[in-house]
XYZ file of C-alpha atoms in Angstrom:
735
model
C 89.070 6.985 -11.827
C 88.787 10.681 -12.617
C 87.835 10.013 -16.233
C 85.104 7.562 -15.185
C 83.613 10.093 -12.791
C 83.760 12.746 -15.502
C 81.896 10.480 -17.897
C 79.208 9.840 -15.282
C 78.826 13.550 -14.553
C 78.559 14.367 -18.279
C 76.098 11.490 -18.842
C 73.677 12.599 -16.139
C 72.332 15.630 -18.083
C 72.000 13.471 -21.204
C 70.077 10.766 -19.301
C 67.872 13.379 -17.645
C 67.175 14.985 -21.009
C 66.297 11.605 -22.519
C 63.971 10.897 -19.572
C 62.226 14.240 -20.076
C 61.909 13.586 -23.818
C 60.490 10.101 -23.186
C 58.040 11.433 -20.600
C 56.880 14.184 -22.945
C 56.442 11.600 -25.701
C 54.452 9.403 -23.321
C 52.233 12.303 -22.278
C 51.659 13.591 -25.800
C 51.576 10.364 -27.807
C 50.327 7.681 -25.428
C 48.218 9.650 -22.921
C 47.641 12.863 -24.784
C 43.949 12.188 -25.281
C 43.484 11.330 -21.614
C 45.108 14.540 -20.404
C 43.187 16.526 -22.967
C 39.973 15.098 -21.551
C 41.094 15.938 -18.024
C 41.830 19.514 -19.014
C 38.473 19.690 -20.751
C 36.663 18.230 -17.716
C 38.129 20.937 -15.517
C 36.068 23.387 -17.525
C 32.876 21.327 -17.184
C 30.267 21.825 -14.462
C 29.340 18.720 -12.406
C 26.871 16.445 -14.187
C 23.279 17.471 -13.595
C 20.727 14.675 -13.600
C 17.379 15.156 -15.343
C 14.398 13.472 -13.689
C 11.989 11.364 -15.735
C 8.251 11.859 -15.563
C 6.676 9.086 -13.544
C 4.097 7.139 -15.531
C 0.425 8.026 -15.218
C -2.225 5.793 -13.661
C -5.438 5.490 -15.672
C -8.790 3.812 -15.219
C -9.969 0.990 -17.507
C -11.276 3.488 -20.073
C -8.127 5.629 -20.192
C -9.131 8.456 -17.858
C -6.023 9.837 -16.137
C -6.233 9.593 -12.363
C -2.720 10.645 -11.326
C 0.278 11.866 -13.319
C 3.537 13.817 -13.109
C 4.086 17.405 -14.132
C 7.442 19.222 -14.522
C 8.574 21.239 -11.520
C 11.718 22.852 -10.093
C 13.449 22.035 -6.807
C 16.030 23.876 -4.731
C 18.785 21.364 -3.978
C 21.730 21.578 -1.576
C 24.973 19.593 -1.624
C 25.090 16.906 1.035
C 28.359 18.302 2.420
C 26.595 21.574 3.230
C 23.616 19.749 4.728
C 25.845 17.634 6.965
C 28.377 20.455 7.592
C 31.120 17.883 7.018
C 34.677 19.055 7.674
C 36.086 17.877 4.292
C 33.398 19.762 2.392
C 33.815 22.908 4.503
C 37.572 22.860 3.773
C 36.921 22.518 0.044
C 34.416 25.376 0.151
C 36.818 27.579 2.137
C 39.599 26.862 -0.358
C 37.311 27.773 -3.249
C 36.384 31.071 -1.600
C 40.063 31.995 -1.173
C 40.950 31.098 -4.752
C 37.981 32.485 -6.690
C 37.065 35.659 -4.782
C 39.616 38.493 -4.851
C 38.442 39.920 -1.542
C 39.392 36.646 0.140
C 42.720 35.922 -1.585
C 44.725 37.118 1.410
C 42.537 35.478 4.042
C 43.912 32.782 6.300
C 42.507 29.246 6.002
C 40.754 29.688 9.365
C 39.100 32.930 8.228
C 37.909 31.309 4.988
C 36.571 28.345 6.951
C 34.527 30.662 9.181
C 33.179 32.377 6.059
C 32.150 29.008 4.571
C 30.178 28.195 7.733
C 28.623 31.656 7.776
C 27.423 31.373 4.164
C 25.749 28.037 4.792
C 23.979 29.523 7.804
C 23.031 32.569 5.739
C 21.553 30.272 3.087
C 18.945 28.833 5.497
C 17.791 32.254 6.646
C 17.610 33.562 3.071
C 15.703 30.489 1.818
C 13.196 30.975 4.613
C 12.650 34.596 3.596
C 12.509 34.020 -0.160
C 10.428 30.822 -0.186
C 7.920 31.555 2.556
C 8.728 28.190 4.208
C 9.557 28.192 7.904
C 13.111 27.606 9.086
C 11.850 24.596 11.057
C 10.366 23.055 7.900
C 13.636 23.563 6.018
C 15.700 22.082 8.827
C 13.300 19.148 9.173
C 13.840 18.413 5.503
C 17.611 18.722 5.967
C 17.485 16.307 8.896
C 15.363 13.861 6.897
C 17.945 13.769 4.096
C 20.800 13.370 6.555
C 19.024 10.560 8.425
C 18.130 8.803 5.174
C 21.763 8.743 4.050
C 22.978 7.633 7.473
C 20.353 4.848 7.602
C 21.601 3.682 4.217
C 25.190 3.700 5.497
C 24.188 1.717 8.603
C 22.216 -0.760 6.510
C 25.150 -1.352 4.160
C 27.581 -1.694 7.063
C 25.292 -4.241 8.725
C 24.959 -6.156 5.460
C 28.755 -6.241 5.110
C 29.217 -7.433 8.668
C 26.780 -10.271 8.033
C 29.036 -11.335 5.149
C 32.145 -11.080 7.334
C 33.347 -7.822 5.771
C 34.446 -5.315 8.389
C 34.332 -1.609 7.432
C 35.001 1.561 9.338
C 32.180 4.080 9.060
C 34.461 6.897 7.913
C 35.810 4.712 5.106
C 32.405 3.816 3.690
C 31.714 6.639 1.272
C 28.323 6.810 -0.401
C 27.636 8.502 -3.705
C 24.774 10.305 -1.928
C 27.456 12.279 -0.075
C 28.622 13.820 -3.349
C 25.131 14.724 -4.546
C 22.707 17.621 -4.321
C 19.487 16.833 -2.430
C 16.121 18.612 -2.708
C 15.281 20.912 0.193
C 12.495 22.927 -1.418
C 10.298 20.982 -3.805
C 8.115 22.412 -6.548
C 9.028 26.071 -5.998
C 7.078 28.827 -7.710
C 8.538 30.824 -10.618
C 8.680 33.923 -8.425
C 10.614 32.153 -5.644
C 12.927 30.609 -8.233
C 13.848 34.030 -9.635
C 14.582 35.429 -6.188
C 16.747 32.479 -5.193
C 18.715 32.436 -8.473
C 20.051 35.915 -7.683
C 21.820 34.482 -4.636
C 23.365 31.420 -6.270
C 26.716 33.025 -7.165
C 27.548 33.143 -3.466
C 26.223 29.619 -2.843
C 28.001 27.050 -5.025
C 26.455 24.410 -2.760
C 22.906 25.325 -3.928
C 21.254 24.542 -7.243
C 17.851 24.923 -8.825
C 17.226 21.672 -10.680
C 14.405 20.307 -12.815
C 12.085 17.970 -10.974
C 8.541 16.606 -11.089
C 5.462 16.732 -8.899
C 2.695 14.167 -8.582
C -0.730 15.524 -9.477
C -4.028 13.859 -8.528
C -6.709 14.714 -11.035
C -10.251 15.836 -10.333
C -12.626 13.025 -9.506
C -9.948 10.633 -8.244
C -11.034 10.833 -4.574
C -13.048 7.549 -4.680
C -9.782 5.917 -5.837
C -7.631 7.253 -2.978
C -7.018 3.857 -1.393
C -6.353 2.083 -4.688
C -3.914 4.633 -6.097
C -1.791 4.586 -2.966
C 1.050 6.928 -2.121
C 4.640 7.718 -2.953
C 7.181 8.439 -0.244
C 10.895 8.428 0.638
C 12.740 5.338 -0.488
C 13.933 3.007 2.276
C 17.563 1.871 2.670
C 16.435 -1.714 2.117
C 14.928 -0.912 -1.276
C 18.031 1.073 -2.290
C 20.330 -1.811 -1.382
C 18.111 -4.397 -3.099
C 17.532 -2.311 -6.234
C 18.473 -4.403 -9.316
C 19.716 -1.220 -11.036
C 21.770 0.092 -8.102
C 25.044 0.084 -10.095
C 23.697 2.375 -12.826
C 23.544 6.062 -11.748
C 20.736 6.664 -14.238
C 18.441 3.951 -12.908
C 19.543 3.487 -9.294
C 17.442 4.757 -6.418
C 19.008 7.612 -4.451
C 18.489 8.373 -0.768
C 16.254 11.364 -1.487
C 14.154 9.649 -4.169
C 10.462 9.019 -3.784
C 8.953 5.677 -4.736
C 5.599 3.962 -4.471
C 4.918 2.904 -0.893
C 1.331 1.640 -1.157
C -1.478 0.889 -3.565
C -0.907 0.849 -7.313
C 1.968 3.311 -6.895
C 3.834 0.444 -5.176
C 2.591 -2.423 -7.380
C 3.352 -0.510 -10.578
C 6.698 0.911 -9.400
C 8.846 -1.025 -11.933
C 6.767 0.395 -14.800
C 6.086 3.842 -13.380
C 9.561 4.962 -12.217
C 11.360 5.621 -15.522
C 15.088 6.399 -15.943
C 16.795 9.723 -15.290
C 18.879 11.517 -17.926
C 21.806 13.892 -17.500
C 23.343 17.062 -18.840
C 26.963 18.272 -18.835
C 27.840 21.931 -19.478
C 30.928 24.080 -19.888
C 31.418 26.589 -17.138
C 30.203 29.164 -19.662
C 26.822 27.404 -19.792
C 27.220 25.663 -23.145
C 25.689 22.167 -23.204
C 28.338 19.566 -24.104
C 26.509 16.278 -23.530
C 22.865 15.580 -22.947
C 20.967 12.336 -22.515
C 17.236 12.751 -22.215
C 15.410 10.946 -19.420
C 13.158 8.008 -20.236
C 9.722 8.614 -18.797
C 7.960 5.849 -16.910
C 5.238 3.769 -18.518
C 1.563 4.301 -17.771
C -0.402 1.763 -15.737
C -3.992 1.065 -16.736
C -6.349 -0.280 -14.103
C -9.367 -2.524 -14.472
C -11.350 -0.072 -12.319
C -14.122 1.987 -13.912
C -13.878 5.425 -12.269
C -17.495 6.323 -13.044
C -18.761 3.098 -11.448
C -16.368 3.488 -8.520
C -17.699 7.011 -7.910
C -21.328 5.889 -8.039
C -20.737 3.094 -5.542
C -18.812 5.432 -3.232
C -21.888 7.675 -3.149
C -24.222 4.729 -2.488
C -22.156 3.423 0.428
C -21.619 6.881 1.930
C -25.390 7.382 2.014
C -25.959 4.000 3.672
C -23.329 4.671 6.348
C -24.825 8.106 7.030
C -28.258 6.519 7.561
C -27.010 4.067 10.215
C -25.768 5.743 13.370
C -23.663 2.797 14.511
C -21.916 2.226 11.178
C -18.250 3.145 10.986
C -17.708 2.530 7.272
C -18.399 0.221 4.354
C -16.857 -1.524 1.397
C -17.940 -3.022 -1.911
C -16.119 -4.980 -4.618
C -17.438 -5.663 -8.124
C -15.820 -8.306 -10.356
C -16.137 -9.503 -13.928
C -17.017 -13.180 -13.411
C -15.092 -14.472 -16.427
C -11.883 -12.415 -16.297
C -11.954 -11.606 -12.551
C -11.043 -8.038 -13.375
C -11.959 -5.734 -10.494
C -14.414 -3.163 -11.834
C -14.766 -1.374 -8.492
C -13.121 -1.697 -5.073
C -14.649 0.929 -2.810
C -13.786 1.787 0.781
C -15.805 4.363 2.720
C -14.936 6.830 4.126
C -12.488 8.244 1.597
C -10.143 11.216 1.888
C -8.608 13.904 -0.306
C -5.193 12.650 -1.414
C -4.017 16.145 -2.322
C -4.537 17.175 1.317
C -3.143 14.002 2.876
C -0.028 15.661 4.289
C -2.023 18.427 5.944
C -4.774 16.086 7.174
C -2.667 13.078 8.072
C -2.817 13.371 11.862
C -6.573 13.864 11.858
C -7.080 10.893 9.540
C -4.643 8.731 11.498
C -6.338 9.468 14.819
C -9.879 8.819 13.579
C -9.906 5.409 15.224
C -13.655 5.029 14.811
C -14.021 5.503 11.041
C -10.408 4.640 10.105
C -10.456 6.492 6.761
C -6.902 5.438 5.864
C -7.861 1.740 5.799
C -8.286 0.108 2.385
C -11.210 -1.964 3.609
C -11.824 -3.718 0.283
C -8.593 -5.738 0.471
C -7.136 -4.995 3.901
C -9.861 -5.554 6.483
C -11.082 -8.989 7.483
C -14.619 -9.696 8.634
C -16.501 -12.763 9.778
C -18.481 -13.676 6.642
C -21.600 -14.842 8.428
C -24.259 -16.425 6.257
C -22.705 -15.469 2.900
C -20.426 -18.479 3.540
C -23.370 -20.916 3.665
C -23.392 -21.745 -0.083
C -19.733 -22.800 0.181
C -20.564 -24.920 3.244
C -23.309 -26.548 1.201
C -20.843 -27.446 -1.562
C -18.505 -28.908 1.080
C -21.302 -31.229 2.155
C -21.901 -32.320 -1.447
C -18.173 -32.735 -2.170
C -17.811 -35.069 0.828
C -20.950 -37.069 -0.141
C -22.635 -36.227 3.145
C -25.744 -34.583 1.663
C -27.632 -34.550 -1.622
C -30.437 -32.529 -3.161
C -33.065 -34.464 -1.205
C -31.383 -34.368 2.220
C -33.764 -32.802 4.740
C -33.223 -31.340 8.182
C -36.089 -30.468 10.488
C -35.742 -26.983 12.006
C -37.693 -26.522 15.228
C -35.986 -23.225 15.978
C -33.099 -24.793 17.889
C -30.549 -27.481 17.169
C -30.717 -28.769 20.752
C -34.123 -28.308 22.465
C -33.782 -26.340 25.693
C -30.181 -25.274 25.088
C -29.250 -21.601 25.415
C -27.207 -21.722 22.191
C -27.499 -23.014 18.625
C -30.804 -21.361 17.783
C -32.071 -20.477 14.348
C -32.639 -16.810 13.632
C -36.414 -17.361 13.942
C -35.907 -17.791 17.687
C -34.809 -14.144 18.036
C -37.908 -13.005 16.161
C -40.248 -15.080 18.306
C -41.163 -17.176 15.263
C -41.489 -20.957 14.914
C -38.760 -22.961 13.221
C -38.609 -23.502 9.473
C -39.714 -27.144 9.568
C -38.287 -29.593 7.017
C -35.607 -27.918 4.911
C -33.924 -29.119 1.721
C -30.584 -27.656 0.633
C -32.280 -25.131 -1.685
C -34.756 -24.083 0.965
C -32.029 -23.796 3.612
C -30.194 -21.270 1.454
C -33.379 -19.426 0.555
C -34.410 -19.021 4.206
C -30.869 -18.995 5.648
C -31.766 -21.750 8.102
C -29.104 -21.933 10.791
C -30.251 -25.315 12.131
C -29.746 -26.899 8.701
C -26.186 -25.587 8.549
C -25.415 -26.438 12.171
C -26.347 -30.000 11.279
C -24.301 -29.841 8.066
C -21.297 -28.510 9.998
C -21.508 -31.398 12.449
C -21.563 -33.930 9.625
C -18.696 -32.433 7.618
C -16.606 -31.484 10.639
C -14.410 -28.452 11.205
C -11.276 -29.891 9.614
C -12.897 -30.883 6.308
C -14.830 -27.602 6.222
C -11.749 -25.431 6.675
C -9.770 -27.432 4.115
C -12.586 -26.935 1.631
C -12.877 -23.215 2.462
C -9.136 -22.767 1.994
C -9.198 -24.230 -1.518
C -12.416 -22.500 -2.508
C -11.622 -19.013 -1.176
C -7.826 -18.866 -1.541
C -7.564 -21.207 -4.526
C -6.262 -24.799 -4.571
C -2.622 -24.344 -3.545
C -1.408 -27.452 -5.336
C -2.675 -26.197 -8.687
C -1.632 -22.537 -8.529
C 1.587 -20.563 -8.257
C 2.843 -19.615 -4.737
C 0.713 -17.279 -2.628
C 3.299 -14.498 -2.855
C 2.785 -14.304 -6.621
C -1.001 -14.298 -6.467
C -3.793 -11.886 -5.649
C -3.627 -8.209 -6.502
C 0.014 -7.886 -5.279
C -1.039 -4.875 -3.190
C 1.004 -4.565 -0.013
C -2.264 -3.886 1.817
C -3.927 -7.116 0.709
C -4.783 -9.531 3.508
C -4.997 -13.263 2.904
C -7.910 -13.554 5.300
C -8.043 -16.206 8.000
C -9.111 -19.804 7.481
C -8.357 -21.466 10.864
C -6.589 -24.719 10.006
C -5.768 -27.141 12.811
C -2.153 -25.903 13.031
C -3.327 -22.308 13.425
C -5.883 -23.286 16.068
C -3.255 -25.151 18.073
C -0.799 -22.231 17.924
C -3.235 -19.386 18.587
C -6.060 -21.004 20.601
C -4.099 -23.854 22.182
C -6.796 -26.398 21.366
C -8.004 -28.775 18.690
C -11.144 -28.681 16.571
C -14.429 -29.380 18.336
C -17.921 -30.244 17.176
C -18.945 -26.661 17.973
C -16.337 -25.386 15.507
C -17.997 -27.306 12.698
C -21.359 -25.702 13.541
C -19.899 -22.206 13.799
C -17.785 -22.425 10.652
C -20.700 -23.705 8.595
C -22.598 -20.447 9.246
C -19.522 -18.247 8.761
C -18.850 -17.526 12.422
C -15.982 -18.383 14.735
C -12.424 -17.534 13.764
C -13.066 -17.424 10.003
C -12.439 -13.989 8.474
C -12.363 -12.879 4.837
C -11.963 -9.593 2.981
C -14.624 -8.002 0.767
C -12.448 -8.836 -2.258
C -12.344 -12.492 -1.223
C -16.107 -12.481 -0.700
C -16.715 -11.076 -4.191
C -14.299 -13.556 -5.753
C -15.932 -16.363 -3.780
C -19.254 -15.533 -5.418
C -17.594 -15.245 -8.827
C -16.361 -18.804 -8.240
C -19.881 -19.883 -7.188
C -21.160 -18.341 -10.423
C -18.515 -19.745 -12.794
C -17.688 -23.057 -11.135
C -13.935 -22.356 -11.332
C -11.440 -20.402 -9.253
C -9.281 -17.601 -10.651
C -7.226 -14.879 -8.986
C -8.640 -11.342 -9.287
C -6.573 -8.502 -10.765
C -6.437 -4.705 -10.676
C -4.146 -4.329 -13.699
C -5.547 -4.408 -17.239
C -3.862 -7.040 -19.401
C -2.243 -8.590 -16.341
C 0.618 -10.646 -17.729
C 0.948 -12.933 -14.696
C -0.338 -16.507 -14.969
C -3.870 -16.554 -13.564
C -5.168 -20.011 -14.486
C -8.752 -21.097 -13.981
C -8.949 -24.071 -11.621
C -11.914 -26.442 -11.490
C -13.267 -28.450 -8.534
C -13.700 -32.015 -9.767
C -15.161 -33.229 -6.461
C -18.210 -30.982 -6.894
C -20.893 -32.498 -9.135
C -22.972 -30.495 -11.579
C -26.033 -31.299 -9.480
C -24.368 -29.683 -6.467
C -23.614 -26.501 -8.441
C -27.217 -26.401 -9.712
C -28.756 -26.881 -6.256
C -26.535 -24.193 -4.732
C -27.295 -21.658 -7.487
C -31.014 -22.413 -7.347
C -30.958 -21.737 -3.592
C -29.215 -18.378 -4.141
C -31.742 -17.532 -6.848
C -34.647 -18.276 -4.507
C -33.033 -16.202 -1.743
C -33.437 -13.053 -3.858
C -36.298 -13.818 -6.261
C -38.909 -15.750 -4.266
C -41.094 -14.681 -1.380
C -39.605 -15.898 1.876
C -36.043 -15.436 0.665
C -34.019 -13.328 3.100
C -33.094 -10.854 0.339
C -36.407 -10.814 -1.543
C -37.809 -7.646 0.104
C -34.547 -5.735 -0.318
C -32.681 -6.864 -3.450
C -35.242 -8.281 -5.903
C -35.197 -6.614 -9.357
C -37.467 -7.097 -12.349
C -34.747 -6.194 -14.845
C -32.187 -8.778 -13.804
C -32.224 -12.130 -12.036
C -29.837 -11.761 -9.099
C -28.519 -14.723 -7.151
C -27.276 -13.783 -3.732
C -27.037 -14.250 -0.004
C -27.443 -11.926 2.939
C -25.374 -12.139 6.091
C -25.389 -10.550 9.530
C -22.056 -11.520 11.032
C -21.635 -11.240 14.797
C -18.615 -9.136 15.711
C -16.960 -7.416 18.628
C -17.068 -3.651 19.154
C -14.059 -1.750 17.828
C -11.477 -0.351 20.240
C -11.337 3.391 19.603
C -9.395 4.621 22.628
C -6.783 3.261 25.023
C -4.865 4.484 28.012
C -1.218 4.254 27.007
C 1.410 4.100 29.747
C 5.047 4.806 28.888
C 8.277 4.266 30.799
C 9.784 7.749 30.322
C 13.470 8.506 31.118
C 13.868 11.404 33.585
C 17.664 11.432 33.937
C 20.327 9.693 36.019
C 19.185 6.368 34.601
C 15.747 6.757 36.201
C 12.326 6.515 34.578
C 8.765 7.349 35.495
C 5.425 6.078 34.225
C 3.299 8.545 32.277
C -0.177 7.771 30.958
C -2.684 9.352 28.634
C -5.886 8.317 26.860
C -5.561 8.591 23.092
C -6.994 7.093 19.891
C -3.581 5.893 18.648
C -0.168 5.301 20.177
C 1.292 7.925 17.822
C -1.127 10.513 19.183
C -0.295 9.479 22.747
C 3.432 9.995 22.141
C 2.843 13.369 20.522
C 0.484 14.593 23.248
C 2.954 13.577 25.962
C 5.879 14.978 23.967
C 7.932 11.786 24.144
C 10.121 10.137 21.517
C 9.119 7.196 19.356
C 11.643 4.907 21.065
C 10.188 5.363 24.558
C 8.778 2.017 25.654
C 5.014 1.588 26.040
C 4.431 -0.694 29.037
C 0.585 -0.818 29.161
C -2.294 -0.426 26.738
C -5.620 -0.463 28.540
C -8.831 -0.287 26.542
C -10.964 2.647 27.683
C -13.549 3.018 24.908
C -15.174 0.866 22.248
C -17.596 1.427 19.397
C -20.476 0.781 19.049
C -21.341 1.850 22.580
C -23.856 -0.353 24.455
C -26.986 1.367 23.163
C -25.647 1.685 19.615
C -24.629 -1.952 19.666
C -28.228 -3.108 19.592
C -28.972 -4.448 16.158
C -31.583 -2.418 14.330
C -33.434 -5.655 13.808
C -32.607 -9.220 14.644
C -32.180 -10.218 11.027
C -32.591 -13.680 9.549
C -28.835 -14.135 9.518
C -28.093 -12.618 12.896
C -28.300 -13.648 16.499
C -29.320 -11.743 19.598
C -30.465 -8.146 19.349
C -27.691 -6.892 21.644
C -24.813 -8.346 19.630
C -23.373 -5.940 17.019
C -23.264 -7.304 13.498
C -21.678 -6.413 10.184
C -24.231 -6.424 7.363
C -23.326 -8.418 4.226
C -24.765 -9.029 0.812
C -22.888 -11.017 -1.814
C -24.178 -12.277 -5.137
C -23.894 -12.513 -8.899
C -26.042 -11.721 -11.938
C -27.663 -12.697 -14.134
C -28.719 -16.180 -13.040
C -28.122 -17.536 -16.542
C -24.646 -16.752 -17.933
C -23.383 -14.744 -14.910
C -21.310 -11.709 -15.786
C -20.972 -9.723 -12.552
C -20.210 -10.756 -8.964
C -20.170 -8.392 -6.019
C -19.889 -8.208 -2.248
C -21.022 -5.413 0.057
C -20.285 -5.078 3.772
C -21.636 -2.328 6.033
C -19.708 -2.226 9.300
C -21.998 -2.477 12.344
C -24.882 -2.159 9.915
C -27.262 -4.601 11.594
C -29.281 -6.903 9.361
C -27.678 -8.015 6.108
C -30.970 -8.017 4.235
C -32.286 -4.663 5.422
C -28.973 -2.760 5.267
C -26.646 -4.356 2.730
C -29.415 -5.678 0.446
C -30.647 -2.247 -0.743
C -27.044 -1.089 -1.239
C -26.329 -4.118 -3.445
C -29.537 -3.495 -5.382
C -28.481 0.108 -6.025
C -25.109 -1.133 -7.309
C -26.783 -3.599 -9.682
C -28.976 -0.736 -10.925
C -25.828 1.340 -11.583
C -24.370 -1.577 -13.545
C -27.559 -1.886 -15.607
C -27.556 1.821 -16.396
C -23.851 1.989 -17.229
C -23.129 2.864 -20.872
C -20.308 0.313 -20.717
C -22.789 -2.563 -20.991
C -21.839 -4.526 -17.907
C -25.388 -5.864 -17.622
C -27.197 -5.346 -20.925
C -30.883 -6.056 -21.455
C -30.302 -8.750 -24.056
C -28.071 -10.658 -21.670
C -30.707 -10.480 -18.940
C -33.231 -12.476 -20.926
C -33.781 -16.069 -19.914
C -36.395 -18.267 -18.382
C -36.666 -18.508 -14.634
C -35.420 -21.758 -13.163
């Protein structure tokens, strides 16, 4: 027994020695490289990401409209922003270990020092940068809220999948990152701040970029769009979210509107990174990949000219609140110009935002060309005419006698001649009805075709035949602002008006009134389709790679196309045409149609009433008149989540006197009903190349107001060195 115990006691040191030898062999031979890398990494500063330059946006001829330039940001670790306990403990421990004066400090004393230094940082940044402490803290709060929204979004997404997570166990990589607090700092501020960095390991100055809008880009403000903070939804749905070099981060900016949003996949680029020894030596560097440029179909020079034309027209009409014009290439459907007036200075948007937002009369932030919907009025009549032909209900010789009223003695359904005190048009053919914009002819046509067949035809003609094109979500310009307009199908009418089609609907729809609403872009494309005889989606992007097939209308005969185009030609080029006095040009044969669409005055002020908490579970009603609900909340000093319980209209525009039409135009109705002024057309008559649409809000008569504006645009196209309407292409015999 004794000998066995002795052997065991003597064997223990041998076994222990063998274990140590084996462990050393394992460390040195099997895992030596791994431990060497760990030792090396301890001497390496945290990886610093290098931002890519966002791609530039250019016009169709290569002129740069907006681009990125290198900049420097002051960034702060998320732990310091959130004042999280784990980060404060790490910082306190670092202070005790790396600073001799604090080696003997207690953990509590070091923790107090960590808090003090973070507080000191905010005061020092305010002094050195010239930014207010409130601005800095607002930025801090925005970063914190962005990360927390992302956490909440991911937790909600997990719960939907049946995965339960505790908030404190869901760690985000954003919590280990540095976030920009001061963007695009000056060289002087950078130098001053760098002197303080040794005491602030939670602060860095990192390379960044800033978005620069170039001179002359103001007429493009709505098209270019904006960049802004990325949303949690886009972060979570990002295809590259698992790659730290491509993934969106909570403090990233991304396109939120306009081309900045449409072109985001091309424009964003991929960040690089840099790793350094603690002595500053670069160990590893991967350069960022800059984003690709996006080239538009828009001609900046033409866009600028049209912006000036429309601004002058609006200034000349006291009731007008704004205007829009769209110019298309008939064959390619490239958008050469998409103008919305008034415009604004994008570089000053942050400073001017509240003023622009609260301008409820002119609404300068609206991208009217694609976003706003208007009753088309008489510019829809040529499409109504084609609907009659397509359904074999009229032909070139069909005549309707206009006595000035559809129903003698009735108070409604008059022709425009009634409001001028003129006799009716007499017998009208299809061509003559378009030339003179005879309402009685189109009332009669609308009755024959009926509202259902009209709206079905309008849907295919204006939106494109759905059965022969890709889904709606993949069509159009892809702008988030783009509206699909409103063609009131029977299902829509039942849901929103709680009724079925009536005979009156057919009459109204045939002259472009009633519930029908289209955008200026749709109006221009509609006339491009009238010119070419085929539908095609418009585009804002040069060399658009999406399928945009041309779709024909087999139900429409060649005779129908010819009659319709001849009527539009006579409208502009022959005496008696509603556009002849205002849009006729010797140099080019324009085909077009005027329109004065009845509309309701715009609401520009409401009395907002809120249910405001006052404590102890009680609330009280507070009211204020304001142009927007955001302004009302700000003026009352209440939070965004306080419920609004009433919105009473207190002011509209045009006011009663301003609402009187400047003249009861040939496409309008009574003199006291406000109207939007339209002109839409194409040129030249033979081999059309250009289609356009112009709308002047509350402009009165389409001929007298929109006609001269359209003529000025055609003149700009003729004079353009780009050859949009060249003299040799204008030649051709009159019909």
